[in-house]
CSV table of C-alpha atoms (C1' of nucleotides) in Angstrom, one decimal:
chain,number,residue,atom,x,y,z
A,1,MET,CA,-22.7,-2.2,8.7
A,2,THR,CA,-19.8,-3.6,9.3
A,3,GLY,CA,-17.7,-4.3,6.6
A,4,ALA,CA,-18.1,-8.0,6.3
A,5,SER,CA,-21.4,-9.6,6.2
A,6,THR,CA,-22.1,-12.1,9.3
A,7,THR,CA,-22.2,-15.2,7.4
A,8,ASP,CA,-18.8,-15.1,5.9
A,9,ARG,CA,-15.6,-14.9,8.1
A,10,GLY,CA,-14.2,-12.4,6.4
A,11,LEU,CA,-11.6,-9.5,7.9
A,12,PRO,CA,-11.9,-6.0,6.8
A,13,ASN,CA,-9.1,-5.3,4.1
A,14,ALA,CA,-7.3,-2.6,6.1
A,15,THR,CA,-7.1,-5.2,8.9
A,16,VAL,CA,-5.2,-8.4,7.2
A,17,ALA,CA,-2.7,-5.9,5.9
A,18,ARG,CA,-1.8,-4.6,9.5
A,19,LEU,CA,-2.2,-8.7,10.7
A,20,PRO,CA,1.7,-9.2,9.8
A,21,LEU,CA,2.7,-6.0,11.7
A,22,TYR,CA,1.2,-7.7,14.8
A,23,LEU,CA,3.0,-11.3,14.5
A,24,ARG,CA,6.4,-9.4,13.4
A,25,ALA,CA,6.0,-7.9,16.6
A,26,LEU,CA,4.4,-10.6,18.7
A,27,THR,CA,7.2,-12.6,17.7
A,28,GLN,CA,9.6,-9.7,19.1
A,29,LEU,CA,8.2,-9.5,22.0
A,30,ARG,CA,8.2,-13.4,22.6
A,31,ALA,CA,11.9,-13.3,22.0
A,32,THR,CA,12.1,-10.6,25.0
A,33,GLY,CA,10.0,-12.7,27.0
A,34,SER,CA,6.9,-11.1,27.7
A,35,ALA,CA,4.1,-13.3,28.4
A,36,THR,CA,1.7,-10.7,28.1
A,37,CYS,CA,1.4,-7.0,25.7
A,38,SER,CA,-1.2,-4.5,26.2
A,39,SER,CA,-2.7,-3.0,22.6
A,40,ASP,CA,-0.8,0.3,23.7
A,41,GLN,CA,2.7,-2.2,22.9
A,42,LEU,CA,1.7,-3.6,20.1
A,43,ALA,CA,0.6,0.4,18.9
A,44,GLU,CA,3.8,1.5,19.9
A,45,ALA,CA,5.7,-1.6,18.1
A,46,THR,CA,3.4,-1.3,15.2
A,47,GLY,CA,3.1,2.7,14.4
A,48,VAL,CA,-0.9,1.9,14.9
A,49,SER,CA,-2.9,3.4,17.1
A,50,SER,CA,-3.8,1.2,20.2
A,51,ALA,CA,-7.5,2.2,19.6
A,52,ASN,CA,-7.0,0.5,16.0
A,53,VAL,CA,-5.0,-2.4,17.0
A,54,ARG,CA,-7.7,-3.4,19.3
A,55,LYS,CA,-10.6,-2.9,16.8
A,56,ASP,CA,-8.4,-5.6,14.8
A,57,LEU,CA,-8.0,-7.4,17.4
A,58,SER,CA,-11.8,-7.6,18.1
A,59,HIS,CA,-12.4,-8.9,14.7
A,60,LEU,CA,-10.5,-12.1,15.1
A,61,GLY,CA,-13.1,-12.6,18.2
A,62,SER,CA,-9.7,-12.3,20.0
A,63,HIS,CA,-10.0,-12.5,23.7
A,64,GLY,CA,-7.5,-10.4,25.9
A,65,THR,CA,-7.9,-9.9,29.2
A,66,ARG,CA,-9.4,-6.9,30.9
A,67,GLY,CA,-6.7,-4.9,33.0
A,68,VAL,CA,-4.2,-6.9,32.4
A,69,GLY,CA,-3.9,-6.9,27.9
A,70,TYR,CA,-3.1,-9.7,25.8
A,71,ASP,CA,-1.2,-13.3,25.7
A,72,VAL,CA,1.3,-13.1,23.5
A,73,ALA,CA,2.1,-16.8,22.7
A,74,HIS,CA,-1.8,-17.1,22.3
A,75,LEU,CA,-2.5,-13.9,20.1
A,76,GLN,CA,0.3,-15.2,17.9
A,77,ALA,CA,-1.0,-18.2,17.7
A,78,GLU,CA,-4.2,-16.7,16.6
A,79,ILE,CA,-2.9,-14.8,14.1
A,80,ALA,CA,-0.9,-17.1,12.7
A,81,GLN,CA,-4.3,-18.8,11.8
A,82,ALA,CA,-5.9,-16.5,10.8
A,83,ILE,CA,-3.8,-15.6,8.0
A,84,GLY,CA,-3.0,-18.9,7.1
A,85,GLN,CA,0.4,-19.4,8.8
A,86,THR,CA,0.2,-22.3,10.1
A,87,GLN,CA,1.2,-24.1,6.6
A,88,GLU,CA,4.2,-22.8,4.4
A,89,TRP,CA,3.2,-21.1,1.0
A,90,ASN,CA,4.9,-22.6,-2.6
A,91,VAL,CA,6.3,-19.5,-3.9
A,92,VAL,CA,7.3,-19.3,-7.5
A,93,LEU,CA,9.8,-16.4,-8.8
A,94,VAL,CA,9.8,-15.6,-12.4
A,95,GLY,CA,12.8,-13.3,-13.6
A,96,ALA,CA,16.4,-13.9,-12.2
A,97,GLY,CA,17.4,-10.6,-12.5
A,98,HIS,CA,18.9,-8.8,-10.0
A,99,LEU,CA,15.6,-8.0,-8.5
A,100,GLY,CA,14.7,-11.6,-8.6
A,101,LYS,CA,18.3,-12.8,-7.4
A,102,ALA,CA,18.1,-10.4,-4.5
A,103,LEU,CA,14.2,-11.7,-3.7
A,104,ALA,CA,15.3,-15.3,-4.1
A,105,ALA,CA,18.1,-14.3,-1.4
A,106,TYR,CA,16.3,-13.0,1.5
A,107,PRO,CA,16.1,-14.7,4.4
A,108,GLY,CA,12.9,-13.4,5.6
A,109,PHE,CA,10.7,-15.1,4.0
A,110,ALA,CA,11.4,-18.7,5.5
A,111,SER,CA,10.5,-17.2,9.1
A,112,ARG,CA,7.3,-15.5,8.0
A,113,GLY,CA,5.2,-18.3,5.9
A,114,SER,CA,6.5,-18.2,2.6
A,115,ARG,CA,8.9,-20.7,0.7
A,116,ILE,CA,10.6,-20.3,-2.8
A,117,VAL,CA,10.3,-23.4,-4.5
A,118,ALA,CA,11.5,-22.4,-8.3
A,119,VAL,CA,13.4,-19.6,-9.8
A,120,VAL,CA,12.5,-19.3,-13.6
A,121,ASP,CA,13.7,-17.2,-16.5
A,122,ALA,CA,13.2,-16.8,-20.0
A,123,ASP,CA,17.1,-16.3,-20.7
A,124,PRO,CA,18.8,-19.6,-21.8
A,125,LYS,CA,21.8,-18.3,-21.1
A,126,ARG,CA,20.7,-18.5,-16.8
A,127,LEU,CA,19.4,-21.8,-17.0
A,128,GLY,CA,21.5,-23.9,-13.9
A,129,GLU,CA,23.0,-20.7,-12.6
A,130,GLN,CA,22.7,-21.6,-8.9
A,131,VAL,CA,20.8,-18.4,-7.1
A,132,VAL,CA,21.1,-19.6,-3.7
A,133,ASP,CA,21.9,-22.9,-1.9
A,134,GLY,CA,18.9,-25.1,-3.1
A,135,LEU,CA,17.9,-23.1,-5.8
A,136,VAL,CA,18.7,-23.6,-9.7
A,137,ILE,CA,16.9,-21.3,-12.1
A,138,GLU,CA,15.1,-23.5,-14.4
A,139,SER,CA,13.2,-22.4,-17.6
A,140,ALA,CA,9.9,-20.4,-18.1
A,141,ASP,CA,9.0,-22.8,-20.4
A,142,ASP,CA,8.6,-25.3,-17.3
A,143,LEU,CA,6.1,-22.7,-15.0
A,144,ASP,CA,3.3,-25.3,-15.3
A,145,GLU,CA,4.9,-28.5,-14.5
A,146,ILE,CA,6.5,-26.2,-11.8
A,147,VAL,CA,3.7,-25.0,-10.4
A,148,ARG,CA,1.5,-28.4,-10.5
A,149,ASP,CA,4.0,-30.5,-9.4
A,150,ARG,CA,5.1,-28.1,-6.4
A,151,ALA,CA,2.0,-27.3,-5.2
A,152,VAL,CA,2.3,-23.6,-6.3
A,153,SER,CA,-0.7,-21.3,-5.6
A,154,ILE,CA,1.2,-17.4,-5.1
A,155,ALA,CA,4.0,-16.1,-7.9
A,156,ILE,CA,6.4,-13.6,-7.4
A,157,LEU,CA,7.0,-11.5,-10.3
A,158,ALA,CA,9.9,-9.9,-11.5
A,159,THR,CA,10.5,-9.8,-15.5
A,160,PRO,CA,10.9,-6.5,-17.3
A,161,THR,CA,7.9,-4.5,-17.7
A,162,HIS,CA,7.4,-5.8,-21.5
A,163,ALA,CA,6.9,-9.3,-20.1
A,164,ALA,CA,4.8,-9.2,-16.9
A,165,GLN,CA,1.4,-9.8,-18.6
A,166,ASP,CA,2.2,-12.7,-20.7
A,167,VAL,CA,4.2,-14.4,-18.1
A,168,ALA,CA,0.9,-13.3,-15.7
A,169,ASP,CA,-1.4,-15.2,-17.9
A,170,ARG,CA,0.8,-18.1,-18.1
A,171,LEU,CA,0.7,-18.7,-14.5
A,172,VAL,CA,-2.8,-18.2,-14.1
A,173,ALA,CA,-3.5,-20.9,-16.7
A,174,ALA,CA,-1.1,-23.0,-14.7
A,175,GLY,CA,-3.2,-22.5,-11.4
A,176,VAL,CA,-1.6,-19.5,-9.6
A,177,THR,CA,-4.0,-17.6,-7.9
A,178,SER,CA,-2.3,-15.1,-6.0
A,179,ILE,CA,0.9,-12.6,-7.7
A,180,LEU,CA,3.2,-10.2,-6.3
A,181,ASN,CA,3.7,-8.2,-9.0
A,182,PHE,CA,7.2,-5.9,-9.1
A,183,ALA,CA,6.8,-4.9,-12.6
A,184,PRO,CA,5.4,-1.6,-13.4
A,185,VAL,CA,2.1,-2.5,-15.0
A,186,ALA,CA,-1.3,-2.9,-14.5
A,187,LEU,CA,-2.1,-6.8,-14.6
A,188,ARG,CA,-5.0,-8.0,-16.1
A,189,VAL,CA,-6.5,-11.5,-14.3
A,190,PRO,CA,-9.7,-13.2,-13.7
A,191,ASP,CA,-11.8,-12.8,-11.3
A,192,GLY,CA,-10.6,-14.9,-8.3
A,193,VAL,CA,-6.9,-14.1,-8.8
A,194,ASP,CA,-5.2,-11.7,-6.6
A,195,VAL,CA,-2.4,-9.2,-7.5
A,196,ARG,CA,-1.1,-7.0,-4.9
A,197,GLN,CA,1.3,-4.5,-7.0
A,198,VAL,CA,4.6,-3.0,-5.4
A,199,ASP,CA,6.1,-0.3,-7.7
A,200,VAL,CA,9.3,1.5,-5.9
A,201,ALA,CA,9.5,4.1,-8.1
A,202,ALA,CA,5.4,5.1,-7.6
A,203,GLU,CA,6.6,5.4,-3.9
A,204,LEU,CA,9.6,7.9,-4.5
A,205,GLN,CA,6.7,9.6,-6.3
A,206,ILE,CA,4.5,9.7,-3.7
A,207,LEU,CA,7.2,11.1,-1.2
A,208,ALA,CA,8.3,13.6,-3.9
A,209,TYR,CA,5.1,14.9,-4.0
A,210,HIS,CA,5.1,15.7,0.0
A,211,GLU,CA,8.5,16.7,-0.5
A,212,GLN,CA,7.1,19.5,-3.0
A,213,ARG,CA,4.5,20.4,-0.2
A,214,LYS,CA,7.2,20.8,2.3
A,215,SER,CA,9.4,23.2,0.6
A,216,SER,CA,6.3,25.3,-1.3
A,217,PRO,CA,5.5,28.6,1.1
A,218,ARG,CA,2.3,28.2,3.4
A,219,GLU,CA,-0.4,29.5,1.7
A,220,GLU,CA,-3.4,29.8,4.5
A,221,ALA,CA,-6.1,32.2,5.3
A,222,VAL,CA,-7.3,32.6,1.2
A,223,SER,CA,-10.4,34.2,2.4
A,224,GLY,CA,-10.8,34.2,6.4
B,1,MET,CA,-16.1,17.5,4.7
B,2,THR,CA,-13.8,16.9,1.2
B,3,GLY,CA,-11.0,15.3,2.8
B,4,ALA,CA,-8.6,18.4,2.2
B,5,SER,CA,-9.8,22.2,3.5
B,6,THR,CA,-10.2,25.1,1.6
B,7,THR,CA,-7.4,26.2,2.5
B,8,ASP,CA,-4.6,24.4,1.3
B,9,ARG,CA,-3.9,22.5,-2.0
B,10,GLY,CA,-3.4,19.4,-0.3
B,11,LEU,CA,-5.1,16.4,-2.4
B,12,PRO,CA,-6.5,13.3,-0.9
B,13,ASN,CA,-3.9,10.5,-0.1
B,14,ALA,CA,-5.7,7.9,-2.3
B,15,THR,CA,-5.7,10.6,-5.0
B,16,VAL,CA,-1.8,11.1,-4.7
B,17,ALA,CA,-0.6,7.4,-4.4
B,18,ARG,CA,-2.7,6.9,-7.7
B,19,LEU,CA,-1.6,9.6,-9.8
B,20,PRO,CA,1.6,8.1,-10.7
B,21,LEU,CA,-0.3,5.4,-12.5
B,22,TYR,CA,-1.8,7.6,-14.5
B,23,LEU,CA,1.2,9.2,-15.2
B,24,ARG,CA,2.3,6.1,-16.4
B,25,ALA,CA,0.1,5.2,-18.8
B,26,LEU,CA,0.0,8.7,-19.9
B,27,THR,CA,3.4,8.2,-21.1
B,28,GLN,CA,2.5,5.1,-23.1
B,29,LEU,CA,-0.4,6.7,-24.7
B,30,ARG,CA,1.9,9.5,-25.7
B,31,ALA,CA,4.1,7.0,-27.0
B,32,THR,CA,1.6,5.5,-29.2
B,33,GLY,CA,0.6,8.6,-30.9
B,34,SER,CA,-2.7,9.2,-29.3
B,35,ALA,CA,-3.8,12.7,-28.7
B,36,THR,CA,-6.3,12.3,-26.5
B,37,CYS,CA,-7.8,9.8,-24.0
B,38,SER,CA,-11.2,9.3,-21.9
B,39,SER,CA,-11.3,8.4,-18.5
B,40,ASP,CA,-12.3,4.7,-19.5
B,41,GLN,CA,-8.8,4.6,-21.7
B,42,LEU,CA,-6.7,5.2,-18.6
B,43,ALA,CA,-9.1,3.2,-16.5
B,44,GLU,CA,-8.4,0.4,-18.6
B,45,ALA,CA,-4.5,1.4,-18.3
B,46,THR,CA,-4.4,1.6,-14.6
B,47,GLY,CA,-7.1,-0.9,-13.0
B,48,VAL,CA,-8.7,2.3,-11.4
B,49,SER,CA,-12.7,2.4,-12.1
B,50,SER,CA,-13.1,5.5,-14.8
B,51,ALA,CA,-15.4,7.3,-12.2
B,52,ASN,CA,-12.6,7.1,-9.9
B,53,VAL,CA,-10.6,8.7,-12.5
B,54,ARG,CA,-12.3,11.0,-13.4
B,55,LYS,CA,-12.9,12.7,-9.7
B,56,ASP,CA,-9.2,12.0,-8.9
B,57,LEU,CA,-8.3,14.5,-11.8
B,58,SER,CA,-11.1,16.8,-10.6
B,59,HIS,CA,-9.4,17.2,-8.1
B,60,LEU,CA,-6.2,18.9,-10.2
B,61,GLY,CA,-8.6,21.0,-11.6
B,62,SER,CA,-8.0,19.5,-14.9
B,63,HIS,CA,-9.8,20.3,-17.4
B,64,GLY,CA,-11.4,17.7,-19.9
B,65,THR,CA,-13.4,18.2,-22.9
B,66,ARG,CA,-16.6,17.0,-22.4
B,67,GLY,CA,-17.5,14.3,-24.9
B,68,VAL,CA,-13.6,14.5,-26.3
B,69,GLY,CA,-11.8,13.3,-23.1
B,70,TYR,CA,-8.2,14.8,-21.7
B,71,ASP,CA,-5.5,16.3,-23.7
B,72,VAL,CA,-2.6,13.1,-23.4
B,73,ALA,CA,0.1,15.8,-23.3
B,74,HIS,CA,-1.6,18.2,-21.1
B,75,LEU,CA,-2.7,16.2,-18.8
B,76,GLN,CA,0.7,14.7,-18.4
B,77,ALA,CA,2.4,18.1,-17.7
B,78,GLU,CA,-0.3,18.8,-15.5
B,79,ILE,CA,-0.3,15.8,-13.3
B,80,ALA,CA,4.0,15.8,-13.5
B,81,GLN,CA,3.4,19.5,-11.8
B,82,ALA,CA,1.4,17.9,-9.0
B,83,ILE,CA,3.8,15.4,-7.9
B,84,GLY,CA,6.7,17.6,-8.5
B,85,GLN,CA,8.0,15.8,-11.6
B,86,THR,CA,9.4,18.8,-12.9
B,87,GLN,CA,12.2,18.8,-10.8
B,88,GLU,CA,14.5,15.5,-10.2
B,89,TRP,CA,14.2,14.4,-6.6
B,90,ASN,CA,18.4,13.7,-5.3
B,91,VAL,CA,18.0,10.0,-3.3
B,92,VAL,CA,20.7,8.4,-1.3
B,93,LEU,CA,20.3,4.6,-1.2
B,94,VAL,CA,21.5,2.9,2.4
B,95,GLY,CA,22.6,-0.4,2.3
B,96,ALA,CA,24.6,-2.3,-0.3
B,97,GLY,CA,23.1,-6.1,-0.2
B,98,HIS,CA,21.6,-7.7,-2.5
B,99,LEU,CA,18.4,-5.5,-2.5
B,100,GLY,CA,20.6,-1.9,-2.0
B,101,LYS,CA,22.3,-3.3,-5.7
B,102,ALA,CA,19.4,-4.9,-7.4
B,103,LEU,CA,17.7,-0.7,-6.5
B,104,ALA,CA,21.1,1.1,-7.7
B,105,ALA,CA,21.0,-0.9,-10.7
B,106,TYR,CA,16.8,-0.6,-11.8
B,107,PRO,CA,16.4,1.5,-14.4
B,108,GLY,CA,12.8,2.8,-14.0
B,109,PHE,CA,13.9,5.7,-11.4
B,110,ALA,CA,15.6,8.2,-13.7
B,111,SER,CA,12.3,8.5,-16.3
B,112,ARG,CA,9.9,8.6,-13.1
B,113,GLY,CA,11.9,11.5,-11.2
B,114,SER,CA,14.1,10.4,-8.8
B,115,ARG,CA,18.1,10.1,-9.2
B,116,ILE,CA,20.5,8.1,-7.0
B,117,VAL,CA,23.2,10.1,-6.1
B,118,ALA,CA,25.3,8.0,-3.4
B,119,VAL,CA,25.0,4.3,-2.5
B,120,VAL,CA,26.6,3.9,1.1
B,121,ASP,CA,27.0,1.2,3.2
B,122,ALA,CA,28.8,0.2,6.8
B,123,ASP,CA,30.7,-2.7,5.9
B,124,PRO,CA,34.5,-1.2,5.2
B,125,LYS,CA,35.0,-4.0,2.8
B,126,ARG,CA,32.5,-2.6,0.0
B,127,LEU,CA,33.9,0.5,0.2
B,128,GLY,CA,34.6,1.5,-3.0
B,129,GLU,CA,32.8,-1.0,-4.6
B,130,GLN,CA,31.3,0.2,-8.2
B,131,VAL,CA,27.4,-0.8,-7.8
B,132,VAL,CA,26.4,0.6,-11.6
B,133,ASP,CA,28.1,3.2,-13.9
B,134,GLY,CA,29.1,5.8,-12.2
B,135,LEU,CA,27.9,4.7,-8.6
B,136,VAL,CA,30.6,4.0,-6.2
B,137,ILE,CA,29.8,2.5,-2.6
B,138,GLU,CA,30.5,5.4,0.0
B,139,SER,CA,31.2,5.0,3.7
B,140,ALA,CA,28.1,5.3,6.0
B,141,ASP,CA,30.0,7.4,8.0
B,142,ASP,CA,29.7,10.0,5.3
B,143,LEU,CA,25.8,10.4,5.5
B,144,ASP,CA,25.4,14.1,7.2
B,145,GLU,CA,27.9,15.5,4.1
B,146,ILE,CA,26.3,13.3,1.2
B,147,VAL,CA,23.1,14.3,2.4
B,148,ARG,CA,24.5,18.2,2.8
B,149,ASP,CA,26.3,18.9,-0.3
B,150,ARG,CA,24.4,16.5,-2.6
B,151,ALA,CA,20.8,18.0,-1.6
B,152,VAL,CA,19.3,14.7,-1.0
B,153,SER,CA,15.7,15.1,0.6
B,154,ILE,CA,14.4,11.2,0.2
B,155,ALA,CA,16.6,7.8,1.2
B,156,ILE,CA,15.9,4.5,0.3
B,157,LEU,CA,16.4,2.2,3.5
B,158,ALA,CA,17.6,-1.3,2.3
B,159,THR,CA,19.7,-2.1,5.2
B,160,PRO,CA,19.4,-5.5,8.0
B,161,THR,CA,16.7,-4.9,10.2
B,162,HIS,CA,18.8,-4.2,13.3
B,163,ALA,CA,20.5,-1.0,11.6
B,164,ALA,CA,17.2,0.1,10.0
B,165,GLN,CA,16.1,2.8,13.3
B,166,ASP,CA,19.5,4.2,14.0
B,167,VAL,CA,20.3,4.8,10.2
B,168,ALA,CA,16.9,6.3,10.0
B,169,ASP,CA,17.8,8.9,12.9
B,170,ARG,CA,21.2,10.1,11.4
B,171,LEU,CA,19.2,10.2,8.0
B,172,VAL,CA,16.8,12.4,9.8
B,173,ALA,CA,19.5,14.3,11.7
B,174,ALA,CA,21.2,15.0,8.6
B,175,GLY,CA,18.2,16.7,6.9
B,176,VAL,CA,16.3,13.8,5.0
B,177,THR,CA,12.7,14.3,5.3
B,178,SER,CA,11.2,11.2,3.1
B,179,ILE,CA,12.0,7.6,3.7
B,180,LEU,CA,10.9,4.6,1.7
B,181,ASN,CA,11.8,1.5,4.1
B,182,PHE,CA,12.4,-1.6,3.0
B,183,ALA,CA,13.6,-3.1,6.7
B,184,PRO,CA,10.4,-4.7,8.4
B,185,VAL,CA,10.8,-2.4,11.0
B,186,ALA,CA,8.2,0.2,12.0
B,187,LEU,CA,10.4,3.4,12.1
B,188,ARG,CA,9.4,5.9,14.7
B,189,VAL,CA,10.6,9.4,13.4
B,190,PRO,CA,10.0,12.7,14.2
B,191,ASP,CA,6.5,14.6,12.5
B,192,GLY,CA,7.5,16.3,9.1
B,193,VAL,CA,8.8,13.2,8.0
B,194,ASP,CA,7.2,10.5,5.7
B,195,VAL,CA,8.2,7.1,5.6
B,196,ARG,CA,6.4,4.4,3.2
B,197,GLN,CA,6.8,0.6,3.9
B,198,VAL,CA,7.7,-1.7,1.7
B,199,ASP,CA,7.6,-5.1,3.4
B,200,VAL,CA,7.7,-7.9,0.7
B,201,ALA,CA,7.1,-11.0,3.3
B,202,ALA,CA,3.4,-9.1,4.5
B,203,GLU,CA,2.9,-8.6,1.0
B,204,LEU,CA,2.9,-12.4,0.7
B,205,GLN,CA,1.3,-12.9,4.1
B,206,ILE,CA,-1.5,-10.5,2.5
B,207,LEU,CA,-1.9,-13.1,-0.4
B,208,ALA,CA,-1.4,-16.1,1.8
B,209,TYR,CA,-4.4,-15.3,3.9
B,210,HIS,CA,-6.6,-14.9,0.7
B,211,GLU,CA,-5.4,-17.9,-0.9
B,212,GLN,CA,-6.4,-19.7,2.7
B,213,ARG,CA,-9.9,-18.6,2.1
B,214,LYS,CA,-9.8,-19.5,-1.7
B,215,SER,CA,-9.3,-23.2,-0.6
B,216,SER,CA,-11.4,-23.3,2.8
B,217,PRO,CA,-15.3,-24.4,2.2
B,218,ARG,CA,-17.6,-22.1,1.3
B,219,GLU,CA,-19.6,-21.4,4.7
B,220,GLU,CA,-22.6,-19.3,4.1
B,221,ALA,CA,-26.2,-19.2,5.2
B,222,VAL,CA,-25.4,-19.6,9.1
B,223,SER,CA,-28.9,-19.0,9.9
B,224,GLY,CA,-31.3,-17.8,7.1
C,1,DG,C1',-24.5,11.3,-29.0
C,2,DT,C1',-20.1,11.6,-26.0
C,3,DG,C1',-17.5,11.5,-22.4
C,4,DT,C1',-16.8,15.0,-18.6
C,5,DG,C1',-17.6,17.2,-13.6
C,6,DT,C1',-19.7,16.4,-9.9
C,7,DG,C1',-23.3,16.3,-6.1
C,8,DA,C1',-25.4,13.3,-3.4
C,9,DA,C1',-25.2,8.1,-1.6
C,10,DA,C1',-23.2,4.3,-0.2
C,11,DT,C1',-19.1,1.9,2.0
C,12,DA,C1',-14.6,1.7,4.0
C,13,DG,C1',-12.1,2.7,7.5
C,14,DT,C1',-10.5,5.1,11.8
C,15,DT,C1',-11.0,7.3,16.4
C,16,DC,C1',-13.5,8.2,20.8
C,17,DA,C1',-15.0,7.8,24.7
C,18,DC,C1',-16.6,5.0,28.5
C,19,DA,C1',-18.8,0.6,30.2
C,20,DG,C1',-17.6,-3.7,32.1
C,21,DC,C1',-14.3,-7.3,34.0
C,22,DA,C1',-9.9,-8.7,36.4
D,1,DT,C1',-7.1,1.2,39.1
D,2,DG,C1',-6.0,-0.9,34.5
D,3,DC,C1',-7.0,-2.3,29.8
D,4,DT,C1',-10.2,-4.6,26.8
D,5,DG,C1',-14.1,-4.6,23.8
D,6,DT,C1',-17.5,-1.5,21.2
D,7,DG,C1',-21.2,1.2,19.8
D,8,DA,C1',-21.0,5.9,18.3
D,9,DA,C1',-19.4,9.8,15.7
D,10,DC,C1',-15.9,10.8,12.4
D,11,DT,C1',-13.3,10.9,8.2
D,12,DA,C1',-12.0,9.0,4.2
D,13,DT,C1',-13.0,7.2,0.0
D,14,DT,C1',-15.4,5.2,-3.9
D,15,DT,C1',-19.2,4.6,-6.3
D,16,DC,C1',-23.9,6.2,-8.4
D,17,DA,C1',-26.1,8.9,-12.1
D,18,DC,C1',-27.1,12.6,-14.8
D,19,DA,C1',-26.7,17.4,-15.9
D,20,DC,C1',-24.0,19.7,-19.3
D,21,DA,C1',-20.7,21.4,-22.4
D,22,DC,C1',-18.6,19.6,-27.1
DNA sequence: GTGTGTGAAATAGTTCACAGCA
DNA sequence: TGCTGTGAACTATTTCACACAC
């Protein structure tokens, strides 16, 4: 079976996770003036195999031209449509510590479909502080109002670990249905709410595992 | 086939990616004074299914006790061993912008096996600036020396996008064999070098895809 | 009873390899 | 001739379900 039933428009998760990469690559290609590109070029630019690129794009029902490749502008528009980049998504950022401020200042969101419309923090001492042009730290008590008034559906959680679950509960109660969580804790959320986890220390631990294997002596042919 | 041949000690990648979660959960359990725990408890704490927990742990050749569960301290030690947390890993952080500084200040690395031993930046104006107790921004020109003298094998890349590939090349040349890359670009590295990618904007785009599906009208039973 | 360990089944994802169209 | 689109094969991962040890 194909991983998505005939009646729903759903793409395989693995494909969805790669669409942003293709979009990035296409934007670059477009800037260089290329009108078309092959699956090999996209593979080169994204680190995905070319067969995998073609399979992914075929899930979009996309139309490349045999012998030629894909029309860059057209494919870009198709992917943008598929992942909802035809609109901007309003995001609330919770937690204005070092990481929160760094994320608030990150210039890469706007060009990729997301806009941080509020930064909130629980610490009264931080209220009113300007983190970046047009963004002033607001009170976490106003989350409900902010989420509703500014049509927020996505939140970034950059709070201390101990506060994360509580904040998540309040975000969900206020109507947020997607959370990007930087706190190293598994959030419990109701069905219908998506959580994606970014755990930098865990990433390093995964790398450490492979490092350890690289340096340990080869052990082959145990029995033959 | 099992995904790892009999002759190599390798764990499935999916399992490796979850070991840090189990370790985190076990550390917490230990703090609460629990001497043993069941796969259900670990499942609860990590968001992984209990069957999956048991399968993962069985790959370690781990010994739980039927009817009882796992010995928390013992399992913790076994996982720590498996992912190389019996030693500390020295990490160089490249790029001391907002994100780099936030990462340098992050307190969660030390307790999870990694230590940032240097922060470097290409901007001469930043040299000498103290980012955190004991860490002063050094010149990117000294990367070679730093990597060699401080036994660094893992690097965190928090540079602007346009500089990332160049820095990666130099890191690899200096002997780094694992890179955690925050720049939104697919790094080209030789075989034997591991790269893990963190792309926050892409994460938001993935969430946006699911948001879009939630709000769009249900389309079911196309034909019957 | 209780909860692990594990084959077997089910599902998900990737790669192969080639027909077919420009 | 070049490159897409895709069934089929392969590989990876998760879930099931239950024998077995405590």
